[in-house]
């Protein structure tokens, strides 16, 4: 039973919004784009989990993308957690392609593709830390001892995995149902009642805290680095211009009546949650005060200031 559903990570929206208004010529653009690619690839791998977890028994309680605070006030995140009356299984997904060599002794994973060789931290150490932190979390929240296991799932079926010795808790994701069956056969002693099992899963959901990402700070960007224009949906290398009744691409004639909302969303996300009509005029590239006011008013509420220098606060619900 799914207790905490899988969602698209909000950080992907943050990256997409940032890349949409960061000039491709900016020195940080390649690094930001690469980080976005890695985050997106990771999520694509995680999206494969529900298919394989559907083959588990119905009394399994599944929580996706769980982020908890450990006893030292740091956070640890797990791609999925399977809670049963007999054991808990932590799942970590890695969406790597090519040839993968695991070297636990050196705490590294070596990936070889047609583009060359890359070295990543060994996921085995990460999984062990997750086990330790979840075990401590259970103790600090008054839950009884229960066996905790972790398994690393390689999402790409065509990747080639090798190591000097077999690694029981690492496999292609297709083996996940078999892995669970094997662990279940080794853990037949009931540690939690069904009621206590559900209480544990619900407590985890209550304790979950969504991570916050400040990409502007992470990449040391300022509003001056950004370019507030709306790309054409049909030819992204061009931008929309204000025209009667909406916004238009002068190249392909694509029209968008709500392009200004995208600009407000970018501004609220990366500059400020408040705006003046003068700032809105500069943002929209429109001089007519009445037109600016008409476009802005549905998405703001007055925050303060005199009539001529009023400050308005964006209403986030209306910008979505």
Short mmCIF file of C-alpha atoms in Angstrom, two decimals:
data_model
loop_
_atom_site.label_atom_id
_atom_site.label_comp_id
_atom_site.label_asym_id
_atom_site.label_seq_id
_atom_site.Cartn_x
_atom_site.Cartn_y
_atom_site.Cartn_z
CA UNK A 1 0.00 0.00 0.00
CA UNK A 2 1.34 3.40 -0.98
CA UNK A 3 1.49 5.71 2.04
CA UNK A 4 3.59 8.54 0.59
CA UNK A 5 3.28 8.86 -3.20
CA UNK A 6 6.08 9.63 -5.60
CA UNK A 7 6.08 13.17 -6.99
CA UNK A 8 8.16 15.12 -9.46
CA UNK A 9 10.94 16.76 -7.40
CA UNK A 10 10.29 20.53 -7.11
CA UNK A 11 14.00 21.17 -7.71
CA UNK A 12 13.49 20.15 -11.35
CA UNK A 13 11.02 23.01 -11.78
CA UNK A 14 13.56 25.33 -10.15
CA UNK A 15 16.29 24.25 -12.56
CA UNK A 16 14.02 24.55 -15.58
CA UNK A 17 12.91 28.04 -14.55
CA UNK A 18 16.51 29.13 -13.96
CA UNK A 19 17.77 27.74 -17.26
CA UNK A 20 14.89 29.48 -19.06
CA UNK A 21 16.10 32.90 -17.96
CA UNK A 22 19.87 32.36 -17.74
CA UNK A 23 21.66 33.26 -20.99
CA UNK A 24 23.36 30.25 -22.59
CA UNK A 25 26.50 32.36 -22.83
CA UNK A 26 26.71 32.69 -19.04
CA UNK A 27 29.80 31.03 -17.56
CA UNK A 28 27.71 28.96 -15.13
CA UNK A 29 25.20 27.73 -17.72
CA UNK A 30 27.04 24.48 -18.64
CA UNK A 31 27.48 23.47 -14.98
CA UNK A 32 23.86 24.27 -14.11
CA UNK A 33 22.60 22.41 -17.17
CA UNK A 34 24.72 19.36 -16.25
CA UNK A 35 23.37 19.37 -12.69
CA UNK A 36 19.83 19.59 -14.05
CA UNK A 37 20.52 16.68 -16.40
CA UNK A 38 21.78 14.54 -13.51
CA UNK A 39 18.78 15.41 -11.33
CA UNK A 40 16.38 14.68 -14.18
CA UNK A 41 18.08 11.36 -15.00
CA UNK A 42 17.88 10.38 -11.34
CA UNK A 43 14.16 11.02 -11.25
CA UNK A 44 13.64 9.06 -14.46
CA UNK A 45 15.28 6.12 -12.71
CA UNK A 46 13.15 6.54 -9.58
CA UNK A 47 10.00 6.51 -11.73
CA UNK A 48 10.68 2.85 -12.46
CA UNK A 49 10.25 1.86 -8.80
CA UNK A 50 6.41 1.78 -8.65
CA UNK A 51 6.25 -0.80 -11.43
CA UNK A 52 8.44 -3.30 -9.58
CA UNK A 53 7.05 -2.52 -6.12
CA UNK A 54 3.56 -3.46 -7.30
CA UNK A 55 4.66 -7.11 -7.13
CA UNK A 56 5.25 -6.90 -3.36
CA UNK A 57 2.60 -8.19 -0.90
CA UNK A 58 -0.29 -5.82 -0.19
CA UNK A 59 0.63 -5.45 3.48
CA UNK A 60 3.86 -3.64 2.50
CA UNK A 61 3.68 0.09 3.22
CA UNK A 62 5.61 2.13 0.65
CA UNK A 63 6.92 5.65 1.14
CA UNK A 64 8.68 7.47 -1.69
CA UNK A 65 11.19 10.32 -1.46
CA UNK A 66 11.34 10.37 2.33
CA UNK A 67 13.50 13.05 3.94
CA UNK A 68 14.00 12.84 7.71
CA UNK A 69 16.08 14.70 10.28
CA UNK A 70 18.65 12.61 12.11
CA UNK A 71 19.61 12.90 15.77
CA UNK A 72 22.34 15.43 14.89
CA UNK A 73 19.83 17.68 13.11
CA UNK A 74 21.09 16.82 9.64
CA UNK A 75 18.80 15.44 6.97
CA UNK A 76 18.96 12.16 5.11
CA UNK A 77 16.83 11.24 2.12
CA UNK A 78 15.76 7.87 0.76
CA UNK A 79 14.32 7.22 -2.68
CA UNK A 80 11.85 4.71 -1.23
CA UNK A 81 11.20 2.92 2.05
CA UNK A 82 9.22 -0.31 2.33
CA UNK A 83 7.82 -0.91 5.84
CA UNK A 84 6.58 -4.37 6.83
CA UNK A 85 5.84 -5.99 10.21
CA UNK A 86 9.02 -8.05 9.78
CA UNK A 87 11.61 -5.66 8.36
CA UNK A 88 12.24 -2.33 6.65
CA UNK A 89 13.83 -2.07 3.22
CA UNK A 90 15.49 1.16 2.01
CA UNK A 91 15.78 1.54 -1.75
CA UNK A 92 18.28 3.77 -3.53
CA UNK A 93 18.10 4.14 -7.32
CA UNK A 94 21.07 4.95 -9.54
CA UNK A 95 20.36 5.65 -13.19
CA UNK A 96 23.81 5.06 -14.66
CA UNK A 97 24.52 3.75 -18.15
CA UNK A 98 27.59 2.06 -19.62
CA UNK A 99 30.03 -0.17 -17.76
CA UNK A 100 29.90 0.20 -13.98
CA UNK A 101 32.67 -1.10 -11.76
CA UNK A 102 32.06 -1.06 -8.01
CA UNK A 103 35.17 -0.77 -5.81
CA UNK A 104 33.99 -0.69 -2.16
CA UNK A 105 37.55 -0.77 -0.82
CA UNK A 106 38.25 2.59 -2.46
CA UNK A 107 34.70 3.82 -1.90
CA UNK A 108 34.15 4.51 -5.58
CA UNK A 109 32.00 3.61 -8.56
CA UNK A 110 33.68 3.91 -11.95
CA UNK A 111 31.49 4.53 -14.98
CA UNK A 112 32.79 3.98 -18.50
CA UNK A 113 30.78 5.20 -21.50
CA UNK A 114 31.53 6.25 -25.06
CA UNK A 115 32.25 9.71 -23.64
CA UNK A 116 34.98 8.52 -21.29
CA UNK A 117 35.35 7.56 -17.65
CA UNK A 118 33.78 9.12 -14.54
CA UNK A 119 34.23 8.35 -10.87
CA UNK A 120 31.34 8.61 -8.39
CA UNK A 121 31.12 7.95 -4.64
CA UNK A 122 30.37 4.31 -3.90
CA UNK A 123 26.63 3.96 -3.22
CA UNK A 124 27.25 1.16 -0.71
CA UNK A 125 28.56 3.61 1.87
CA UNK A 126 25.55 5.86 1.29
CA UNK A 127 23.19 2.94 1.88
CA UNK A 128 24.95 1.94 5.10
CA UNK A 129 24.66 5.50 6.39
CA UNK A 130 20.96 5.49 5.57
CA UNK A 131 20.48 2.26 7.52
CA UNK A 132 22.31 3.69 10.55
CA UNK A 133 20.43 6.96 10.48
CA UNK A 134 17.02 5.34 10.09
CA UNK A 135 17.82 2.92 12.92
CA UNK A 136 18.70 5.86 15.18
CA UNK A 137 15.58 7.73 14.06
CA UNK A 138 13.36 4.77 15.02
CA UNK A 139 14.98 4.55 18.45
CA UNK A 140 14.64 8.28 19.10
CA UNK A 141 10.94 8.12 18.17
CA UNK A 142 10.21 5.22 20.50
CA UNK A 143 9.75 2.42 17.98
CA UNK A 144 10.99 -1.11 18.73
CA UNK A 145 14.03 -2.62 17.05
CA UNK A 146 13.36 -4.05 13.60
CA UNK A 147 15.77 -5.35 10.94
CA UNK A 148 16.67 -2.66 8.38
CA UNK A 149 18.12 -3.48 4.98
CA UNK A 150 19.10 -1.39 2.01
CA UNK A 151 19.29 -2.21 -1.67
CA UNK A 152 20.80 -0.25 -4.54
CA UNK A 153 18.85 -0.51 -7.78
CA UNK A 154 20.58 0.22 -11.09
CA UNK A 155 17.76 1.54 -13.26
CA UNK A 156 19.41 1.12 -16.66
CA UNK A 157 18.90 -2.50 -17.73
CA UNK A 158 21.67 -2.21 -20.32
CA UNK A 159 24.40 -1.10 -17.93
CA UNK A 160 27.09 -3.68 -17.21
CA UNK A 161 27.88 -4.14 -13.51
CA UNK A 162 31.13 -5.67 -12.28
CA UNK A 163 33.05 -5.99 -9.01
CA UNK A 164 35.76 -8.23 -7.57
CA UNK A 165 33.24 -9.87 -5.24
CA UNK A 166 29.45 -10.31 -5.41
CA UNK A 167 27.48 -7.46 -3.85
CA UNK A 168 24.21 -8.87 -2.44
CA UNK A 169 22.55 -5.49 -1.92
CA UNK A 170 23.16 -4.11 -5.43
CA UNK A 171 21.48 -5.24 -8.64
CA UNK A 172 19.53 -4.12 -11.66
CA UNK A 173 16.11 -2.84 -10.66
CA UNK A 174 14.44 -5.76 -12.44
CA UNK A 175 15.64 -8.06 -9.66
CA UNK A 176 13.88 -6.07 -6.93
CA UNK A 177 10.87 -8.43 -6.39
CA UNK A 178 13.28 -11.36 -6.07
CA UNK A 179 15.41 -9.43 -3.59
CA UNK A 180 12.37 -8.70 -1.44
CA UNK A 181 11.26 -12.34 -1.53
CA UNK A 182 14.70 -13.49 -0.37
CA UNK A 183 14.81 -10.99 2.51
CA UNK A 184 11.28 -11.96 3.54
CA UNK A 185 12.28 -15.63 3.73
CA UNK A 186 15.10 -14.65 6.10
CA UNK A 187 12.88 -12.50 8.33
CA UNK A 188 9.84 -14.45 9.47
CA UNK A 189 9.66 -13.12 13.02
CA UNK A 190 6.98 -10.44 13.37
CA UNK A 191 8.41 -7.31 15.00
CA UNK A 192 5.42 -4.98 14.63
CA UNK A 193 1.69 -5.44 14.69
CA UNK A 194 -0.17 -4.24 11.60
CA UNK A 195 -1.45 -1.29 13.64
CA UNK A 196 2.04 -0.39 14.85
CA UNK A 197 3.40 -0.81 11.33
CA UNK A 198 0.88 1.69 9.99
CA UNK A 199 1.58 4.05 12.89
CA UNK A 200 5.29 3.96 12.02
CA UNK A 201 4.66 4.75 8.36
CA UNK A 202 2.32 7.61 9.28
CA UNK A 203 4.86 9.01 11.75
CA UNK A 204 7.47 8.98 8.97
CA UNK A 205 5.13 10.96 6.73
CA UNK A 206 4.53 13.51 9.50
CA UNK A 207 8.28 13.83 10.12
CA UNK A 208 9.10 14.24 6.42
CA UNK A 209 10.43 17.68 5.52
CA UNK A 210 10.66 18.79 1.90
CA UNK A 211 14.09 20.07 0.94
CA UNK A 212 14.42 23.69 -0.10
CA UNK A 213 16.70 24.69 -2.94
CA UNK A 214 18.11 28.17 -3.45
CA UNK A 215 19.81 27.81 -6.81
CA UNK A 216 20.64 31.51 -6.99
CA UNK A 217 22.71 31.18 -3.83
CA UNK A 218 24.12 27.77 -4.78
CA UNK A 219 25.54 29.10 -8.05
CA UNK A 220 26.23 32.61 -6.68
CA UNK A 221 23.93 34.33 -9.17
CA UNK A 222 22.23 37.71 -8.94
CA UNK A 223 19.14 39.05 -10.77
CA UNK A 224 21.55 40.93 -13.05
CA UNK A 225 22.71 37.56 -14.43
CA UNK A 226 19.21 36.70 -15.62
CA UNK A 227 17.34 37.53 -18.79
CA UNK A 228 13.60 37.92 -18.22
CA UNK A 229 12.02 37.01 -21.54
CA UNK A 230 9.57 34.29 -22.54
CA UNK A 231 10.81 31.76 -25.06
CA UNK A 232 8.59 30.77 -27.95
CA UNK A 233 7.13 27.30 -27.38
CA UNK A 234 7.59 26.45 -31.07
CA UNK A 235 11.05 27.92 -31.70
CA UNK A 236 12.77 28.32 -28.29
CA UNK A 237 15.68 30.29 -29.75
CA UNK A 238 13.29 33.22 -30.20
CA UNK A 239 11.36 35.28 -27.66
CA UNK A 240 7.80 36.56 -27.56
CA UNK A 241 6.97 40.25 -27.96
CA UNK A 242 3.93 42.11 -26.62
CA UNK A 243 1.21 42.51 -29.21
CA UNK A 244 -2.47 43.38 -29.19
CA UNK A 245 -4.36 40.68 -27.31
CA UNK A 246 -1.30 38.83 -26.05
CA UNK A 247 2.28 38.00 -26.94
CA UNK A 248 3.60 36.87 -30.31
CA UNK A 249 6.70 35.29 -31.82
CA UNK A 250 7.70 37.44 -34.77
CA UNK A 251 9.39 34.44 -36.41
CA UNK A 252 6.63 31.80 -36.44
CA UNK A 253 3.63 33.92 -35.35
CA UNK A 254 2.94 31.71 -32.32
CA UNK A 255 0.68 33.55 -29.85
CA UNK A 256 0.46 33.25 -26.08
CA UNK A 257 -2.08 35.26 -24.11
CA UNK A 258 -0.49 34.44 -20.73
CA UNK A 259 3.23 34.95 -21.39
CA UNK A 260 3.32 37.79 -18.85
CA UNK A 261 2.34 35.32 -16.10
CA UNK A 262 5.51 33.35 -16.84
CA UNK A 263 7.51 36.55 -16.42
CA UNK A 264 5.84 37.27 -13.08
CA UNK A 265 6.58 33.71 -11.95
CA UNK A 266 10.27 34.07 -12.87
CA UNK A 267 10.49 37.44 -11.11
CA UNK A 268 8.80 36.16 -7.94
CA UNK A 269 11.04 33.10 -7.86
CA UNK A 270 14.42 34.69 -8.51
CA UNK A 271 14.13 38.39 -7.63
CA UNK A 272 11.41 39.26 -5.13
CA UNK A 273 7.92 38.32 -4.04
CA UNK A 274 7.06 42.03 -4.23
CA UNK A 275 6.99 44.42 -7.18
CA UNK A 276 6.10 48.03 -8.01
CA UNK A 277 4.34 49.15 -11.16
CA UNK A 278 7.57 50.79 -12.33
CA UNK A 279 9.44 47.52 -11.90
CA UNK A 280 6.63 45.67 -13.66
CA UNK A 281 6.86 48.11 -16.56
CA UNK A 282 10.58 47.38 -16.93
CA UNK A 283 10.00 43.64 -16.59
CA UNK A 284 7.31 43.57 -19.27
CA UNK A 285 9.00 46.09 -21.54
CA UNK A 286 5.78 48.09 -21.70
CA UNK A 287 5.56 51.83 -21.07
CA UNK A 288 1.78 52.27 -20.94
CA UNK A 289 0.83 52.47 -17.26
CA UNK A 290 -2.75 51.37 -17.81
CA UNK A 291 -1.65 48.30 -19.76
CA UNK A 292 0.93 47.38 -17.12
CA UNK A 293 -1.63 47.79 -14.34
CA UNK A 294 -4.19 45.66 -16.20
CA UNK A 295 -1.67 42.84 -16.67
CA UNK A 296 -0.33 42.96 -13.11
CA UNK A 297 -3.46 43.46 -10.98
CA UNK A 298 -4.96 39.94 -11.24
CA UNK A 299 -1.80 38.41 -9.78
CA UNK A 300 -0.96 40.72 -6.87
CA UNK A 301 -2.31 42.25 -3.72
CA UNK A 302 -1.22 45.58 -2.29
CA UNK A 303 1.56 45.31 0.27
CA UNK A 304 2.13 48.97 1.14
CA UNK A 305 3.45 52.33 0.02
CA UNK A 306 1.93 55.55 -1.26
CA UNK A 307 -0.29 55.67 -4.33
CA UNK A 308 2.57 56.51 -6.70
CA UNK A 309 5.05 54.06 -5.18
CA UNK A 310 2.77 51.25 -4.08
CA UNK A 311 4.35 47.86 -3.54
CA UNK A 312 2.43 44.76 -4.53
CA UNK A 313 2.89 41.19 -3.34
CA UNK A 314 2.49 38.33 -5.80
CA UNK A 315 -0.28 35.81 -5.08
CA UNK A 316 1.52 32.53 -5.70
CA UNK A 317 -1.65 30.50 -6.21
CA UNK A 318 -2.54 32.67 -9.21
CA UNK A 319 0.89 32.31 -10.81
CA UNK A 320 0.69 28.54 -11.17
#
